[in-house]
Short mmCIF file of C-alpha atoms and ligand atoms in Angstrom, two decimals:
data_model
loop_
_atom_site.label_atom_id
_atom_site.label_comp_id
_atom_site.label_asym_id
_atom_site.label_seq_id
_atom_site.Cartn_x
_atom_site.Cartn_y
_atom_site.Cartn_z
CA UNK A 1 68.80 85.55 93.06
CA UNK A 2 71.13 82.77 94.20
CA UNK A 3 72.15 82.40 97.82
CA UNK A 4 75.49 80.91 98.89
CA UNK A 5 74.49 77.48 100.15
CA UNK A 6 76.08 74.15 99.53
CA UNK A 7 74.67 70.86 100.74
CA UNK A 8 76.67 67.73 101.32
CA UNK A 9 74.76 64.52 100.57
CA UNK A 10 77.32 62.51 102.62
CA UNK A 11 76.75 64.58 105.74
CA UNK A 12 75.07 62.83 108.68
CA UNK A 13 72.55 65.68 108.84
CA UNK A 14 69.60 65.50 106.46
CA UNK A 15 69.61 67.85 103.46
CA UNK A 16 66.65 69.65 104.96
CA UNK A 17 68.48 70.20 108.31
CA UNK A 18 71.61 71.44 106.51
CA UNK A 19 69.55 73.88 104.48
CA UNK A 20 67.77 75.11 107.59
CA UNK A 21 71.04 75.63 109.45
CA UNK A 22 72.74 77.43 106.56
CA UNK A 23 69.89 79.86 105.87
CA UNK A 24 69.66 80.58 109.61
CA UNK A 25 73.43 81.23 109.73
CA UNK A 26 73.19 83.62 106.77
CA UNK A 27 70.48 85.58 108.59
CA UNK A 28 72.30 85.59 111.92
CA UNK A 29 75.58 86.54 110.27
CA UNK A 30 73.90 89.59 108.69
CA UNK A 31 74.43 88.36 105.13
CA UNK A 32 70.69 88.08 104.51
CA UNK A 33 69.13 91.30 105.79
CA UNK A 34 65.56 91.70 107.10
CA UNK A 35 63.20 92.09 104.15
CA UNK A 36 65.48 90.27 101.66
CA UNK A 37 63.48 87.97 99.35
CA UNK A 38 64.54 84.31 99.29
CA UNK A 39 64.62 82.40 96.04
CA UNK A 40 61.36 80.59 95.23
CA UNK A 41 61.45 77.00 96.51
CA UNK A 42 61.46 75.59 92.98
CA UNK A 43 64.44 77.73 91.94
CA UNK A 44 66.43 76.96 95.08
CA UNK A 45 65.69 73.24 94.72
CA UNK A 46 67.02 73.41 91.18
CA UNK A 47 70.12 75.38 92.27
CA UNK A 48 70.91 72.82 94.99
CA UNK A 49 69.84 69.69 93.09
CA UNK A 50 67.39 68.60 95.78
CA UNK A 51 63.67 68.01 95.78
CA UNK A 52 61.36 70.99 96.09
CA UNK A 53 59.85 69.35 99.15
CA UNK A 54 63.19 69.55 100.99
CA UNK A 55 63.31 73.31 100.43
CA UNK A 56 59.65 73.84 101.33
CA UNK A 57 60.07 71.95 104.62
CA UNK A 58 63.20 73.97 105.56
CA UNK A 59 61.39 77.24 104.71
CA UNK A 60 58.38 76.16 106.79
CA UNK A 61 60.56 75.47 109.80
CA UNK A 62 62.40 78.80 109.51
CA UNK A 63 59.05 80.55 109.17
CA UNK A 64 57.72 78.85 112.25
CA UNK A 65 60.82 79.94 114.19
CA UNK A 66 60.35 83.57 113.08
CA UNK A 67 63.35 83.86 110.75
CA UNK A 68 61.27 83.97 107.58
CA UNK A 69 57.93 85.42 106.58
CA UNK A 70 55.79 84.23 103.74
CA UNK A 71 53.83 86.92 101.90
CA UNK A 72 50.81 85.95 99.87
CA UNK A 73 51.62 85.81 96.12
CA UNK A 74 54.96 87.56 96.69
CA UNK A 75 57.12 84.80 98.11
CA UNK A 76 59.29 84.21 101.15
CA UNK A 77 61.33 86.95 102.85
CA UNK A 78 63.68 87.32 105.79
CA UNK A 79 61.50 88.58 108.66
CA UNK A 80 61.45 92.33 109.04
CA UNK A 81 61.43 91.99 112.77
CA UNK A 82 63.47 89.10 113.99
CA UNK A 83 62.21 87.76 117.30
CA UNK A 84 64.24 88.49 120.45
CA UNK A 85 65.47 84.87 120.58
CA UNK A 86 66.97 85.27 117.08
CA UNK A 87 68.60 88.54 117.99
CA UNK A 88 70.21 86.99 121.05
CA UNK A 89 71.54 84.18 118.89
CA UNK A 90 72.81 86.82 116.43
CA UNK A 91 74.74 88.66 119.13
CA UNK A 92 76.35 85.50 120.40
CA UNK A 93 77.10 84.37 116.83
CA UNK A 94 78.99 87.58 115.97
CA UNK A 95 81.13 88.56 118.92
CA UNK A 96 83.85 90.12 116.73
CA UNK A 97 81.52 92.53 114.99
CA UNK A 98 81.66 95.09 117.77
CA UNK A 99 82.08 98.51 116.19
CA UNK A 100 85.64 99.78 116.06
CA UNK A 101 87.25 96.53 117.22
CA UNK A 102 89.87 95.24 114.80
CA UNK A 103 89.94 91.53 114.19
CA UNK A 104 93.02 90.17 115.94
CA UNK A 105 93.94 87.94 113.02
CA UNK A 106 94.07 90.73 110.42
CA UNK A 107 97.45 91.58 108.95
CA UNK A 108 98.41 95.25 108.97
CA UNK A 109 97.66 97.06 105.70
CA UNK A 110 101.02 97.61 103.97
CA UNK A 111 99.73 100.53 101.84
CA UNK A 112 100.75 103.88 103.27
CA UNK A 113 99.21 106.79 101.48
CA UNK A 114 98.08 110.27 102.33
CA UNK A 115 94.76 111.57 101.11
CA UNK A 116 95.12 114.44 98.70
CA UNK A 117 92.73 117.31 98.14
CA UNK A 118 90.83 116.32 95.01
CA UNK A 119 87.20 116.87 95.63
CA UNK A 120 84.76 117.27 98.40
CA UNK A 121 81.70 119.22 99.21
CA UNK A 122 82.75 122.78 98.58
CA UNK A 123 79.80 124.81 99.63
CA UNK A 124 81.19 128.31 99.48
CA UNK A 125 79.14 130.61 97.29
CA UNK A 126 82.08 132.30 95.56
CA UNK A 127 84.40 129.37 95.30
CA UNK A 128 87.66 129.90 93.39
CA UNK A 129 88.33 126.16 93.45
CA UNK A 130 91.05 124.99 91.15
CA UNK A 131 91.05 123.27 87.80
CA UNK A 132 87.29 122.89 87.62
CA UNK A 133 85.79 123.40 84.17
CA UNK A 134 82.72 125.56 83.71
CA UNK A 135 79.87 123.21 84.73
CA UNK A 136 77.49 124.77 82.21
CA UNK A 137 79.82 124.16 79.28
CA UNK A 138 79.70 120.39 79.23
CA UNK A 139 78.32 119.50 75.77
CA UNK A 140 75.35 117.52 77.10
CA UNK A 141 73.20 117.61 73.99
CA UNK A 142 75.84 116.33 71.65
CA UNK A 143 77.14 113.86 74.25
CA UNK A 144 73.65 112.36 74.58
CA UNK A 145 73.35 112.02 70.82
CA UNK A 146 76.74 110.33 70.53
CA UNK A 147 75.92 108.11 73.48
CA UNK A 148 72.72 106.93 71.83
CA UNK A 149 74.53 106.34 68.56
CA UNK A 150 77.24 104.34 70.31
CA UNK A 151 74.64 102.27 72.16
CA UNK A 152 72.82 101.51 68.93
CA UNK A 153 76.03 100.15 67.43
CA UNK A 154 77.31 98.47 70.58
CA UNK A 155 77.36 94.94 69.11
CA UNK A 156 79.44 92.81 71.44
CA UNK A 157 81.37 95.70 73.04
CA UNK A 158 79.57 95.26 76.36
CA UNK A 159 80.06 91.52 76.47
CA UNK A 160 83.64 91.25 75.20
CA UNK A 161 86.87 92.48 76.72
CA UNK A 162 88.36 95.37 74.82
CA UNK A 163 92.00 96.24 74.22
CA UNK A 164 93.44 96.95 77.69
CA UNK A 165 95.39 99.88 76.25
CA UNK A 166 92.14 101.51 75.16
CA UNK A 167 89.68 101.65 72.29
CA UNK A 168 91.71 101.88 69.05
CA UNK A 169 89.41 104.62 67.67
CA UNK A 170 90.05 106.77 70.74
CA UNK A 171 93.79 106.22 70.69
CA UNK A 172 93.80 107.15 67.03
CA UNK A 173 91.78 110.33 67.70
CA UNK A 174 94.14 111.31 70.56
CA UNK A 175 97.20 110.75 68.37
CA UNK A 176 95.68 112.96 65.66
CA UNK A 177 94.95 115.67 68.24
CA UNK A 178 98.41 115.61 69.83
CA UNK A 179 100.33 116.43 66.65
CA UNK A 180 98.94 119.89 65.98
CA UNK A 181 98.01 120.68 69.60
CA UNK A 182 101.22 119.69 71.39
CA UNK A 183 103.78 119.02 68.69
CA UNK A 184 103.94 115.32 69.52
CA UNK A 185 104.14 112.90 66.60
CA UNK A 186 102.91 109.66 68.05
CA UNK A 187 101.76 106.27 66.92
CA UNK A 188 98.38 105.27 68.49
CA UNK A 189 100.17 102.13 69.73
CA UNK A 190 102.09 104.33 72.17
CA UNK A 191 98.90 105.57 73.81
CA UNK A 192 97.28 103.92 76.83
CA UNK A 193 93.84 105.23 77.80
CA UNK A 194 93.65 105.66 81.57
CA UNK A 195 91.28 107.02 84.19
CA UNK A 196 92.79 110.52 84.17
CA UNK A 197 96.32 111.73 84.87
CA UNK A 198 96.15 110.22 88.32
CA UNK A 199 95.99 106.71 86.95
CA UNK A 200 98.69 107.63 84.46
CA UNK A 201 100.93 108.66 87.35
CA UNK A 202 100.25 105.39 89.08
CA UNK A 203 100.83 103.31 85.98
CA UNK A 204 104.14 105.03 85.25
CA UNK A 205 105.21 104.56 88.87
CA UNK A 206 104.38 100.85 88.61
CA UNK A 207 106.53 100.64 85.51
CA UNK A 208 109.52 102.51 86.82
CA UNK A 209 109.76 102.49 90.60
CA UNK A 210 111.19 100.12 93.15
CA UNK A 211 111.01 100.82 96.87
CA UNK A 212 113.69 103.33 97.86
CA UNK A 213 114.23 104.63 94.31
CA UNK A 214 114.70 108.35 94.06
CA UNK A 215 112.13 110.55 92.37
CA UNK A 216 113.00 114.13 91.49
CA UNK A 217 109.97 116.35 91.75
CA UNK A 218 109.13 120.04 91.46
CA UNK A 219 108.97 122.09 94.66
CA UNK A 220 106.19 122.97 95.24
CA UNK A 221 104.49 120.11 93.45
CA UNK A 222 101.13 118.63 92.63
CA UNK A 223 100.03 116.75 95.72
CA UNK A 224 98.54 113.88 93.68
CA UNK A 225 102.01 113.14 92.32
CA UNK A 226 104.03 113.76 95.50
CA UNK A 227 101.77 111.58 97.65
CA UNK A 228 101.58 108.88 95.02
CA UNK A 229 105.37 108.52 94.79
CA UNK A 230 105.57 108.64 98.56
CA UNK A 231 103.06 105.77 98.72
CA UNK A 232 105.46 103.76 96.51
CA UNK A 233 108.08 104.43 99.18
CA UNK A 234 110.24 106.36 96.80
CA UNK A 235 112.83 108.83 98.07
CA UNK A 236 111.64 112.27 96.98
CA UNK A 237 114.17 114.85 95.82
CA UNK A 238 112.42 118.22 95.59
CA UNK A 239 113.82 120.63 93.00
CA UNK A 240 112.81 124.28 93.32
CA UNK A 241 110.95 126.17 90.64
CA UNK A 242 111.26 129.83 89.69
CA UNK A 243 109.66 132.02 87.06
CA UNK A 244 111.37 129.96 84.32
CA UNK A 245 109.90 126.73 85.70
CA UNK A 246 111.95 123.88 87.15
CA UNK A 247 115.49 124.92 88.09
CA UNK A 248 117.20 122.44 85.86
CA UNK A 249 120.62 123.38 87.24
CA UNK A 250 119.56 121.96 90.63
CA UNK A 251 118.74 118.47 89.33
CA UNK A 252 120.74 115.67 90.91
CA UNK A 253 123.92 115.02 88.92
CA UNK A 254 123.47 111.26 89.04
CA UNK A 255 119.84 111.33 87.92
CA UNK A 256 116.85 109.56 89.47
CA UNK A 257 114.45 106.75 88.62
CA UNK A 258 112.09 109.40 87.34
CA UNK A 259 111.46 113.13 87.34
CA UNK A 260 107.94 114.53 87.64
CA UNK A 261 107.29 117.91 85.94
CA UNK A 262 104.41 120.11 84.79
CA UNK A 263 106.26 122.14 82.12
CA UNK A 264 103.32 123.91 80.44
CA UNK A 265 101.82 125.42 83.56
CA UNK A 266 103.71 124.47 86.67
CA UNK A 267 101.40 123.24 89.37
CA UNK A 268 100.77 125.18 91.56
CA UNK A 269 102.72 128.33 90.59
CA UNK A 270 101.74 128.40 86.92
CA UNK A 271 105.24 129.05 85.49
CA UNK A 272 106.11 127.85 81.99
CA UNK A 273 109.32 125.90 81.56
CA UNK A 274 111.42 127.87 79.07
CA UNK A 275 112.50 126.25 75.83
CA UNK A 276 116.13 126.56 76.83
CA UNK A 277 115.49 124.69 80.09
CA UNK A 278 113.43 122.07 78.27
CA UNK A 279 116.35 121.24 76.05
CA UNK A 280 118.76 121.13 79.01
CA UNK A 281 116.32 118.95 80.91
CA UNK A 282 116.09 116.45 78.06
CA UNK A 283 119.84 116.37 77.85
CA UNK A 284 120.10 115.69 81.60
CA UNK A 285 117.51 112.89 81.33
CA UNK A 286 119.41 111.26 78.47
CA UNK A 287 122.79 111.58 80.19
CA UNK A 288 121.60 110.22 83.54
CA UNK A 289 119.16 107.59 82.25
CA UNK A 290 116.20 109.24 84.00
CA UNK A 291 112.63 108.98 82.74
CA UNK A 292 110.69 112.24 82.72
CA UNK A 293 106.99 112.08 83.56
CA UNK A 294 105.47 115.13 81.86
CA UNK A 295 102.10 116.02 83.35
CA UNK A 296 100.41 118.24 80.76
CA UNK A 297 97.16 118.52 82.68
CA UNK A 298 95.84 121.90 81.48
CA UNK A 299 97.85 122.76 78.38
CA UNK A 300 94.69 123.08 76.29
CA UNK A 301 94.43 126.57 77.73
CA UNK A 302 97.05 129.01 76.61
CA UNK A 303 96.13 132.70 76.49
CA UNK A 304 99.35 134.56 75.81
CA UNK A 305 102.41 133.78 73.77
CA UNK A 306 102.70 130.77 71.53
CA UNK A 307 102.57 127.36 73.18
CA UNK A 308 105.94 125.69 73.62
CA UNK A 309 105.94 122.13 72.28
CA UNK A 310 105.56 119.46 74.92
CA UNK A 311 108.77 117.90 76.22
CA UNK A 312 107.76 114.68 74.53
CA UNK A 313 107.59 116.52 71.20
CA UNK A 314 111.22 117.63 71.65
CA UNK A 315 112.51 114.31 72.93
CA UNK A 316 114.56 112.30 70.46
CA UNK A 317 115.77 109.62 72.88
CA UNK A 318 112.57 108.14 74.30
CA UNK A 319 113.06 109.62 77.78
CA UNK A 320 109.58 111.11 78.23
CA UNK A 321 106.27 109.67 79.38
CA UNK A 322 103.48 112.12 78.62
CA UNK A 323 100.24 112.41 80.61
CA UNK A 324 97.12 114.07 79.22
CA UNK A 325 93.63 114.33 80.65
CA UNK A 326 90.09 115.22 79.64
CA UNK A 327 89.30 116.32 83.19
CA UNK A 328 90.05 119.94 82.44
CA UNK A 329 88.57 120.45 78.97
CA UNK A 330 85.48 118.30 79.56
CA UNK A 331 85.12 117.19 83.16
CA UNK A 332 86.80 115.21 85.91
CA UNK A 333 83.73 112.98 86.27
CA UNK A 334 84.54 111.37 82.93
CA UNK A 335 87.69 109.85 84.41
CA UNK A 336 89.44 109.67 81.07
CA UNK A 337 92.98 110.59 80.24
CA UNK A 338 95.94 109.01 78.50
CA UNK A 339 99.52 108.08 78.83
CA UNK A 340 101.90 108.31 75.87
CA UNK A 341 104.92 106.11 76.34
CA UNK A 342 108.15 105.81 74.38
CA UNK A 343 108.33 102.74 72.19
CA UNK A 344 110.38 100.64 74.59
CA UNK A 345 107.60 100.96 77.19
CA UNK A 346 104.67 100.05 74.90
CA UNK A 347 104.53 96.37 75.84
CA UNK A 348 105.19 96.78 79.60
CA UNK A 349 102.65 99.63 79.84
CA UNK A 350 100.00 97.59 78.08
CA UNK A 351 100.68 94.62 80.36
CA UNK A 352 100.60 96.75 83.50
CA UNK A 353 97.28 98.24 82.39
CA UNK A 354 95.82 94.81 81.70
CA UNK A 355 96.91 93.59 85.12
CA UNK A 356 95.45 96.68 86.71
CA UNK A 357 91.92 96.67 85.25
CA UNK A 358 91.84 95.15 81.74
CA UNK A 359 91.07 98.58 80.32
CA UNK A 360 88.58 101.44 80.68
CA UNK A 361 84.84 101.02 80.05
CA UNK A 362 83.96 100.89 76.37
CA UNK A 363 81.00 103.29 76.17
CA UNK A 364 82.64 106.52 77.33
CA UNK A 365 85.69 105.78 75.21
CA UNK A 366 83.51 105.28 72.12
CA UNK A 367 81.65 108.54 72.68
CA UNK A 368 84.82 110.51 73.30
CA UNK A 369 86.49 109.03 70.21
CA UNK A 370 83.61 110.23 68.05
CA UNK A 371 83.53 113.59 69.85
CA UNK A 372 87.18 114.22 68.97
CA UNK A 373 87.15 112.71 65.49
CA UNK A 374 84.07 114.73 64.44
CA UNK A 375 85.84 118.01 65.22
CA UNK A 376 83.44 118.76 68.10
CA UNK A 377 86.29 118.66 70.62
CA UNK A 378 88.26 121.33 68.76
CA UNK A 379 85.13 123.53 68.59
CA UNK A 380 84.44 122.96 72.27
CA UNK A 381 88.01 123.95 73.15
CA UNK A 382 87.73 127.14 71.13
CA UNK A 383 84.52 128.04 72.91
CA UNK A 384 85.71 127.46 76.44
CA UNK A 385 89.09 129.08 75.84
CA UNK A 386 87.23 132.28 74.96
CA UNK A 387 85.16 131.98 78.11
CA UNK A 388 88.19 131.40 80.33
CA UNK A 389 90.13 134.28 78.78
CA UNK A 390 87.36 136.64 79.87
CA UNK A 391 87.23 135.17 83.36
CA UNK A 392 90.97 135.30 83.76
CA UNK A 393 91.07 138.95 82.70
CA UNK A 394 88.22 139.80 85.00
CA UNK A 395 89.96 138.15 87.96
CA UNK A 396 93.26 139.94 87.32
CA UNK A 397 91.46 143.29 86.92
CA UNK A 398 89.53 142.77 90.15
CA UNK A 399 92.69 141.88 92.09
CA UNK A 400 94.41 145.02 90.79
CA UNK A 401 91.38 147.15 91.52
CA UNK A 402 91.04 146.00 95.13
CA UNK A 403 94.59 145.09 96.11
CA UNK A 404 96.80 147.39 94.07
CA UNK A 405 99.58 145.90 92.00
CA UNK A 406 98.68 142.30 92.78
CA UNK A 407 101.56 140.04 91.83
CA UNK A 408 100.10 137.03 90.05
CA UNK A 409 101.84 134.22 88.27
CA UNK A 410 100.60 131.58 85.87
CA UNK A 411 98.04 133.74 84.12
CA UNK A 412 99.39 132.98 80.61
CA UNK A 413 97.58 129.67 80.61
CA UNK A 414 95.59 127.14 82.56
CA UNK A 415 92.60 127.56 84.81
CA UNK A 416 94.05 129.14 87.92
CA UNK A 417 96.59 131.71 88.97
CA UNK A 418 98.84 132.07 91.96
CA UNK A 419 98.73 135.35 93.86
CA UNK A 420 101.82 136.22 95.86
CA UNK A 421 100.41 138.16 98.75
CA UNK A 422 101.78 141.62 99.46
CA UNK A 423 103.29 142.08 102.96
CA UNK A 424 100.36 144.16 104.23
CA UNK A 425 97.98 141.20 103.84
CA UNK A 426 97.83 138.36 106.34
CA UNK A 427 99.36 134.95 105.73
CA UNK A 428 97.66 132.81 103.09
CA UNK A 429 96.11 130.44 105.65
CA UNK A 430 94.69 133.36 107.67
CA UNK A 431 93.37 135.01 104.53
CA UNK A 432 91.76 131.76 103.44
CA UNK A 433 89.98 131.42 106.80
CA UNK A 434 88.83 135.05 106.68
CA UNK A 435 87.54 134.65 103.12
CA UNK A 436 85.67 131.46 104.01
CA UNK A 437 83.82 133.32 106.78
CA UNK A 438 82.48 135.56 104.02
CA UNK A 439 81.54 132.74 101.66
CA UNK A 440 84.61 133.09 99.44
CA UNK A 441 86.83 130.08 98.69
CA UNK A 442 90.50 130.84 98.08
CA UNK A 443 93.26 128.29 98.58
CA UNK A 444 96.65 128.00 100.16
CA UNK A 445 99.09 125.71 98.41
CA UNK A 446 98.36 122.80 100.73
CA UNK A 447 94.57 123.11 100.61
CA UNK A 448 94.78 123.64 96.85
CA UNK A 449 96.17 120.18 96.14
CA UNK A 450 99.81 121.29 96.14
CA UNK A 451 102.63 120.16 98.37
CA UNK A 452 105.26 122.62 99.53
CA UNK A 453 108.43 120.81 100.57
CA UNK A 454 109.73 123.98 102.18
CA UNK A 455 112.91 125.82 101.38
CA UNK A 456 111.23 128.01 98.75
CA UNK A 457 109.89 131.52 99.12
CA UNK A 458 106.23 130.53 98.81
CA UNK A 459 105.40 129.08 102.17
CA UNK A 460 102.05 130.52 103.31
CA UNK A 461 102.60 133.54 101.08
CA UNK A 462 100.64 132.33 98.07
CA UNK A 463 96.93 132.05 97.44
CA UNK A 464 95.62 130.05 94.51
CA UNK A 465 92.53 131.17 92.65
CA UNK A 466 90.74 129.12 90.02
CA UNK A 467 88.68 131.18 87.58
CA UNK A 468 87.27 128.68 85.11
CA UNK A 469 84.10 127.63 86.92
CA UNK A 470 82.88 131.08 87.99
CA UNK A 471 81.10 133.63 85.81
CA UNK A 472 82.51 137.15 85.65
CA UNK A 473 79.79 138.44 87.98
CA UNK A 474 80.66 135.85 90.59
CA UNK A 475 84.36 136.64 90.21
CA UNK A 476 83.70 140.35 90.75
CA UNK A 477 81.52 139.75 93.78
CA UNK A 478 83.93 137.21 95.24
CA UNK A 479 86.91 139.56 95.08
CA UNK A 480 84.83 142.49 96.32
CA UNK A 481 83.77 140.44 99.32
CA UNK A 482 87.34 139.37 99.95
CA UNK A 483 88.49 143.00 99.90
CA UNK A 484 85.63 144.02 102.19
CA UNK A 485 86.47 141.19 104.61
CA UNK A 486 90.11 142.31 104.76
CA UNK A 487 89.08 145.93 105.30
CA UNK A 488 86.63 144.98 108.05
CA UNK A 489 89.25 142.83 109.77
CA UNK A 490 91.64 145.79 109.70
CA UNK A 491 89.17 148.24 111.23
CA UNK A 492 90.10 149.33 114.78
CA UNK A 493 87.13 147.49 116.28
CA UNK A 494 88.14 144.17 114.77
CA UNK A 495 90.55 141.77 116.46
CA UNK A 496 94.03 142.13 114.91
CA UNK A 497 94.83 140.03 111.86
CA UNK A 498 97.56 137.46 112.47
CA UNK A 499 100.93 139.01 111.77
CA UNK A 500 102.72 137.97 108.61
CA UNK A 501 105.82 135.89 109.16
CA UNK A 502 108.75 136.60 106.89
CA UNK A 503 109.14 133.91 104.27
CA UNK A 504 111.66 131.15 104.82
CA UNK A 505 113.88 132.58 102.10
CA UNK A 506 113.77 136.03 103.63
CA UNK A 507 114.81 134.60 106.96
CA UNK A 508 117.96 133.57 105.18
CA UNK A 509 117.64 129.81 105.62
CA UNK A 510 119.49 127.65 103.18
CA UNK A 511 117.34 126.62 100.23
CA UNK A 512 117.87 122.98 100.97
CA UNK A 513 115.07 120.73 99.76
CA UNK A 514 113.59 118.45 102.35
CA UNK A 515 112.05 115.08 101.49
CA UNK A 516 108.47 114.31 102.44
C1 LIG B 1 98.83 119.01 88.05
C2 LIG B 1 97.69 118.05 87.96
N1 LIG B 1 97.94 116.84 87.48
C3 LIG B 1 96.96 115.93 87.42
C4 LIG B 1 95.68 116.21 87.83
C5 LIG B 1 94.69 115.10 87.87
O1 LIG B 1 93.85 115.06 86.84
P1 LIG B 1 92.97 113.81 86.52
O2 LIG B 1 91.57 114.20 86.85
O3 LIG B 1 93.17 113.61 85.07
O4 LIG B 1 93.41 112.63 87.31
C6 LIG B 1 95.38 117.46 88.31
C7 LIG B 1 94.04 117.76 88.79
O5 LIG B 1 93.67 118.84 89.12
C8 LIG B 1 96.42 118.41 88.39
O6 LIG B 1 96.18 119.62 88.88
#
């Protein structure tokens, strides 16, 4: 271990005195903690280019003063218990370190971002959290084998920088997957491997946004996107969605710097953008010079109807940036996803990625590349699709059984559905609180990582339910408990449930989008 000390031979103080003072300052400043081992005198002498005697004498003095302790055969350590005199010196040496006091010389932090609901300790027993893959389905055995194989052939991959745009083998495997799966014919050069869609959103914002630029965005929208663009100080122009997806007719006539959409399975409502609207949207983007950011986060899961090709697969003018992720099919802990950019953005995207982090870690990329190329990914997808189909059906059946003709949207694909609450049930936020009291996690738009800009008919009327991480038994019990909780709250002895407010649309307010 090296410690940050530099001695000046031209200083009036002896080398030994300088060394003593600097080690003491490191201890008093809290940079060398009690119990920390100091370098052996020979090593420190070598590091500093001084005689070993100089170091030994400085150590002896610090030991005598109580700053250091020497332990037989183990070496020299910062004292576990600093004497009172040292502690007093410490307090007077660090007056600014009082908890909670900002340093007066610090500049304000220019970043302004809101935290969005990604993770956290969800401890509810029947938790319908969103977009979480089945934790038992991660292919651990095969992953371990591929990991070991990759390690055995690592060569210089750990010591060299890789391609900032991602491991070529992985980009190739992704390109091969995207053709049949999403109808996108792409050159691996157009792919940038990123740490999930979230980094892809950030990278595309870096490429396209200047402060004050306008960003058209679905209403309601994925919080991770809305808050990200807001943090870039963009002007957000919410565009409502309906059962056909984004209402393309409401897009601003003069375009925007970019448009964010989730066409396969609108987040949070789960609608699919119709083919007719896709074509009109592409036309609008081309006419107005707007880039479309297509977030295709959970399109691997389609249960009914044939999948509509991704917008990027239909785009002939290079207007679309496509975001894909492995968070849903494999797991969010991998932090791997990709950005597919039109040709004119290949060089800027690669540069922006290099400036950001010089690329993702090699090992996980290598394993994933082999996982896809070997066909294991396709098999894995087949397996979990089957599992999720059963869970989705079970959830819909349970909702119908306990709540009558439950109106759900988004069940054709993805890993969650949106339940539009009937008028006899309380508001979504009240229902969420009631469910939580009974160990059941259900989510309003806002707590489910969505942002409602207002003006639409959904406000506090929609509950989101993820079904992918719960077994059918848990789903059944969860919905049974929810129904029992509602019934108990309705019983004459129970305090009244909060009354349901009419939705904004029903109150007849203008459907005028409001910026964040
Ligand atoms: C719509 C949407 N986009 C992007 C993401 C982020 O995914 P990633 O883990 O790839 O950053 C999520 C996560 O749930 C999501 O729901």
